[in-house]
Coordinates of C-alpha atoms in Angstrom, one line a residue:
M170 CA 53.5 1.9 1.1
K171 CA 52.3 -0.8 3.5
S172 CA 52.7 1.6 6.4
L173 CA 50.8 4.3 4.7
Y174 CA 48.0 1.9 3.7
H175 CA 47.6 0.7 7.3
S176 CA 47.6 4.3 8.6
E177 CA 44.9 5.3 6.0
K178 CA 42.9 2.2 6.9
E179 CA 43.0 3.0 10.6
L180 CA 42.0 6.6 10.0
R181 CA 39.1 5.5 7.8
Q182 CA 37.9 3.1 10.5
K183 CA 38.1 5.7 13.2
L184 CA 36.2 8.2 11.0
Q185 CA 33.5 5.6 10.3
E186 CA 33.2 4.9 14.0
E187 CA 32.9 8.6 14.8
I188 CA 30.2 9.0 12.2
Q189 CA 28.3 6.0 13.5
N190 CA 28.6 7.3 17.1
K191 CA 27.3 10.7 16.0
V192 CA 24.4 9.1 14.2
E193 CA 23.6 6.8 17.2
F194 CA 23.8 9.8 19.6
T195 CA 21.4 11.8 17.4
R196 CA 19.0 8.9 17.2
R197 CA 18.9 8.5 20.9
L198 CA 18.5 12.3 21.4
I199 CA 15.6 12.4 19.0
H200 CA 14.0 9.4 20.8
E201 CA 14.4 11.2 24.2
L202 CA 12.9 14.4 22.8
K203 CA 10.0 12.7 21.0
T204 CA 8.8 10.6 24.0
P205 CA 7.7 13.6 26.2
L206 CA 6.9 15.7 23.2
T207 CA 4.2 13.2 21.9
S208 CA 2.5 13.5 25.3
L209 CA 2.8 17.3 25.3
M210 CA 1.3 17.5 21.8
A211 CA -1.7 15.4 22.8
T212 CA -2.2 17.4 26.1
S213 CA -1.8 20.8 24.4
Q214 CA -4.3 19.9 21.7
L215 CA -6.9 18.8 24.2
L216 CA -6.3 21.9 26.2
S217 CA -6.6 24.1 23.1
E218 CA -10.0 22.5 22.3
E219 CA -11.3 22.8 25.8
L220 CA -10.4 26.5 26.0
K221 CA -11.7 27.4 22.5
G222 CA -13.9 30.4 22.8
K223 CA -12.2 31.7 26.0
K224 CA -10.4 34.7 24.6
R225 CA -7.2 35.0 26.7
L226 CA -6.7 31.4 27.8
G227 CA -7.7 30.1 24.4
K228 CA -5.1 32.3 22.8
L229 CA -2.4 31.2 25.2
S230 CA -3.2 27.5 24.7
G231 CA -3.1 28.1 21.0
Y232 CA 0.4 29.4 21.3
V233 CA 1.4 26.3 23.3
W234 CA -0.1 24.0 20.6
D235 CA 1.5 26.0 17.7
N236 CA 5.0 26.0 19.2
T237 CA 4.8 22.3 20.2
C238 CA 4.0 21.4 16.6
R239 CA 6.8 23.6 15.4
M240 CA 9.2 21.8 17.8
N241 CA 8.0 18.5 16.5
N242 CA 8.6 19.5 12.9
R243 CA 12.1 20.6 13.7
I244 CA 12.9 17.2 15.3
D245 CA 11.4 15.4 12.3
E246 CA 13.6 17.5 10.0
L247 CA 16.7 16.6 12.0
H248 CA 15.7 12.9 11.9
D249 CA 15.2 13.1 8.1
M250 CA 18.6 14.8 7.7
I251 CA 20.3 12.0 9.6
K252 CA 18.6 9.3 7.6
G253 CA 19.5 11.1 4.4
E254 CA 23.2 11.3 5.4
I255 CA 23.4 7.5 6.0
S256 CA 21.2 6.7 2.9
K257 CA 18.3 5.3 4.9
L258 CA 15.6 7.8 3.8
E259 CA 12.7 5.9 2.4
L260 CA 10.3 7.3 -0.2
D261 CA 6.9 6.3 -1.3
L262 CA 7.3 6.9 -5.0
Q263 CA 4.0 7.1 -7.0
P264 CA 2.7 8.9 -10.1
L265 CA 1.9 12.4 -8.8
D266 CA -0.2 15.3 -10.1
L267 CA 2.3 18.0 -9.4
K268 CA 0.0 20.9 -10.5
K269 CA -2.6 19.8 -7.9
L270 CA 0.1 19.5 -5.2
L271 CA 1.6 22.9 -6.0
S272 CA -1.9 24.5 -5.9
S273 CA -2.8 23.0 -2.5
T274 CA 0.7 23.8 -1.1
A275 CA 0.5 27.4 -2.3
A276 CA -3.0 27.8 -0.7
E277 CA -1.6 26.4 2.6
A278 CA 1.4 28.8 2.5
K279 CA -0.6 31.9 1.7
T280 CA -1.2 32.5 5.4
A281 CA 2.5 32.5 6.1
A282 CA 3.0 34.9 3.2
L283 CA 0.4 37.3 4.5
Q284 CA 2.1 37.3 7.9
C285 CA 5.3 38.4 6.2
D286 CA 3.3 41.0 4.3
M287 CA 4.0 39.3 1.0
K288 CA 2.1 38.0 -2.0
L289 CA 2.4 34.4 -3.2
E290 CA 1.8 33.8 -6.9
L291 CA 1.6 30.4 -8.7
I292 CA 2.3 30.1 -12.4
V293 CA 2.0 26.6 -13.9
D294 CA 1.5 25.1 -17.3
G295 CA -2.1 24.2 -18.2
L296 CA -1.3 20.6 -19.1
M297 CA 1.5 19.2 -16.9
P298 CA 2.6 15.6 -17.1
R299 CA 2.7 13.6 -13.8
V300 CA 6.0 13.2 -12.0
Y301 CA 7.3 10.2 -10.1
A302 CA 7.6 11.3 -6.6
D303 CA 6.7 11.0 -2.9
A304 CA 3.8 13.4 -2.4
A305 CA 4.6 14.2 1.2
R306 CA 8.3 14.8 0.5
A307 CA 7.6 16.9 -2.6
K308 CA 5.3 19.1 -0.5
Q309 CA 8.0 19.3 2.2
I310 CA 10.6 20.5 -0.4
V311 CA 8.2 23.2 -1.7
L312 CA 7.2 24.4 1.8
N313 CA 10.8 24.6 3.0
L314 CA 11.8 26.7 0.0
L315 CA 8.8 28.9 0.4
N316 CA 9.5 29.4 4.1
N317 CA 13.1 30.2 3.3
A318 CA 11.9 32.9 0.8
F319 CA 9.5 34.4 3.3
K320 CA 12.2 34.5 6.0
Y321 CA 15.0 36.0 3.9
A322 CA 13.1 38.1 1.4
S323 CA 10.4 39.6 3.6
N324 CA 10.7 43.0 2.0
S325 CA 10.5 41.8 -1.6
G326 CA 6.7 42.1 -1.9
K327 CA 6.1 38.8 -3.9
V328 CA 7.3 35.2 -4.1
T329 CA 6.5 33.3 -7.3
I330 CA 6.2 29.5 -8.0
K331 CA 6.9 28.6 -11.6
T332 CA 7.2 25.3 -13.5
K333 CA 9.1 24.3 -16.6
S334 CA 8.9 21.1 -18.6
N335 CA 12.0 19.5 -20.0
D336 CA 12.5 16.1 -21.8
D337 CA 12.5 13.9 -18.7
Y338 CA 12.0 16.4 -15.8
I339 CA 9.7 19.0 -14.5
T340 CA 11.6 22.0 -13.0
V341 CA 10.0 23.9 -10.1
E342 CA 11.3 27.4 -9.4
I343 CA 10.7 29.5 -6.2
Q344 CA 11.5 33.1 -7.1
D345 CA 11.8 36.1 -4.7
R346 CA 12.9 39.7 -5.2
G347 CA 14.8 40.0 -2.0
L348 CA 18.3 40.9 -1.1
G349 CA 19.9 38.0 -3.0
I350 CA 22.8 35.8 -2.0
K351 CA 26.5 36.5 -2.4
P352 CA 28.4 34.1 -4.8
E353 CA 30.6 32.7 -2.0
E354 CA 27.5 31.9 0.0
Q355 CA 25.8 30.2 -2.9
Q356 CA 28.5 27.5 -2.8
R357 CA 27.7 26.6 0.8
I358 CA 24.0 27.3 1.1
F359 CA 22.9 23.6 0.8
E360 CA 25.4 22.4 3.4
P361 CA 23.9 21.0 6.6
Y362 CA 23.8 23.4 9.5
Y363 CA 25.1 26.3 7.4
R364 CA 23.6 29.7 8.0
S365 CA 24.5 33.0 6.3
P366 CA 26.8 35.0 8.7
H367 CA 25.0 38.3 8.1
K368 CA 21.5 36.7 8.5
A369 CA 22.2 34.2 11.4
K370 CA 21.3 36.7 14.1
Q371 CA 17.9 37.4 12.7
S372 CA 17.0 33.8 11.8
H373 CA 15.9 30.9 13.9
G374 CA 16.3 27.1 13.4
L375 CA 19.1 24.6 12.9
G376 CA 20.1 25.6 9.4
I377 CA 19.0 22.3 7.9
G378 CA 16.0 23.4 5.8
L379 CA 17.9 23.8 2.5
A380 CA 20.2 20.9 3.2
L381 CA 17.2 18.7 3.8
C382 CA 15.7 19.9 0.5
K383 CA 18.9 18.8 -1.2
V384 CA 18.7 15.4 0.4
L385 CA 15.1 14.9 -0.6
V386 CA 15.5 16.1 -4.1
E387 CA 18.6 13.9 -4.7
A388 CA 16.7 10.9 -3.2
H389 CA 14.2 11.5 -6.0
G390 CA 16.9 11.4 -8.6
G391 CA 16.7 15.1 -9.2
R392 CA 18.9 18.1 -8.5
I393 CA 18.6 21.5 -6.8
W394 CA 20.4 24.8 -7.3
V395 CA 20.1 28.5 -6.7
T396 CA 20.8 31.5 -9.0
S397 CA 21.0 34.8 -7.4
K398 CA 22.5 38.3 -7.6
P399 CA 22.9 40.6 -4.6
G400 CA 20.1 43.2 -4.6
K401 CA 18.2 41.3 -7.4
G402 CA 16.6 38.4 -5.5
S403 CA 17.0 34.7 -5.8
V404 CA 15.6 31.7 -7.7
F405 CA 15.7 28.3 -6.0
A406 CA 15.0 25.5 -8.5
F407 CA 14.7 21.7 -8.3
T408 CA 13.8 18.9 -10.7
L409 CA 11.5 15.9 -10.4
Q410 CA 11.4 13.0 -12.9
K411 CA 8.4 12.8 -15.2
F412 CA 6.4 9.6 -14.7
N413 CA 7.2 7.0 -17.4
V414 CA 4.9 4.0 -17.5
K415 CA 7.6 1.6 -18.9
K416 CA 10.3 2.9 -16.6
H417 CA 8.4 3.3 -13.3
Q418 CA 5.5 0.8 -13.5
K419 CA 6.0 -1.6 -10.6
P420 CA 5.8 -5.3 -11.7
R421 CA 2.8 -7.3 -10.7
Q422 CA 3.3 -9.7 -7.8

């Protein structure tokens, strides 16, 4: 028993060291990428503004700016994923008007929907209680789920955002009418870096979008899940806590 205990202890220590080394390596990698990227973003933005109105060069500079921003967002997502894995992701929790946030997020996402030849519909309750959430992170969750729907259900014609009110939570649903997800894939779809084998070739990215959604939702004290049938589309749903004055009011200093 003593021998087994010491062996298990050594293995656990080695595993913790490997995890820490991985986290430290990723942090350094992110820093090394961010330093030149910050300069590149500033330069490409200035270039895009200088060449505005010049048809060909303005269009090319716009591509540089758009793709630089996209790269920056991917790095930020990776950083958030790492912080979530080691429980160091910080949230700015405040009473939040979820209806207003969903309306503005849907308006922002309509351009992406049109590019995929899809319609985006928002259906929310007239009177919706506030939730206790980080506004930027809640928006990030919704946008990630919408982008996922646009990417994998581009032939479905429509994506719908719906809300439901329960006792202590508001449930947000993102519904598409795409190809759907096989049951065995539904078990793994929120795992970090997982991508569907039959969709991996036609998709880009690190495969962390849905995993990051899970990290962010759970950091809020909610949960996220998917219901889907092959050929019938998918519904991604997550919950956020309703704001409760007695429970969530911060004490006065």
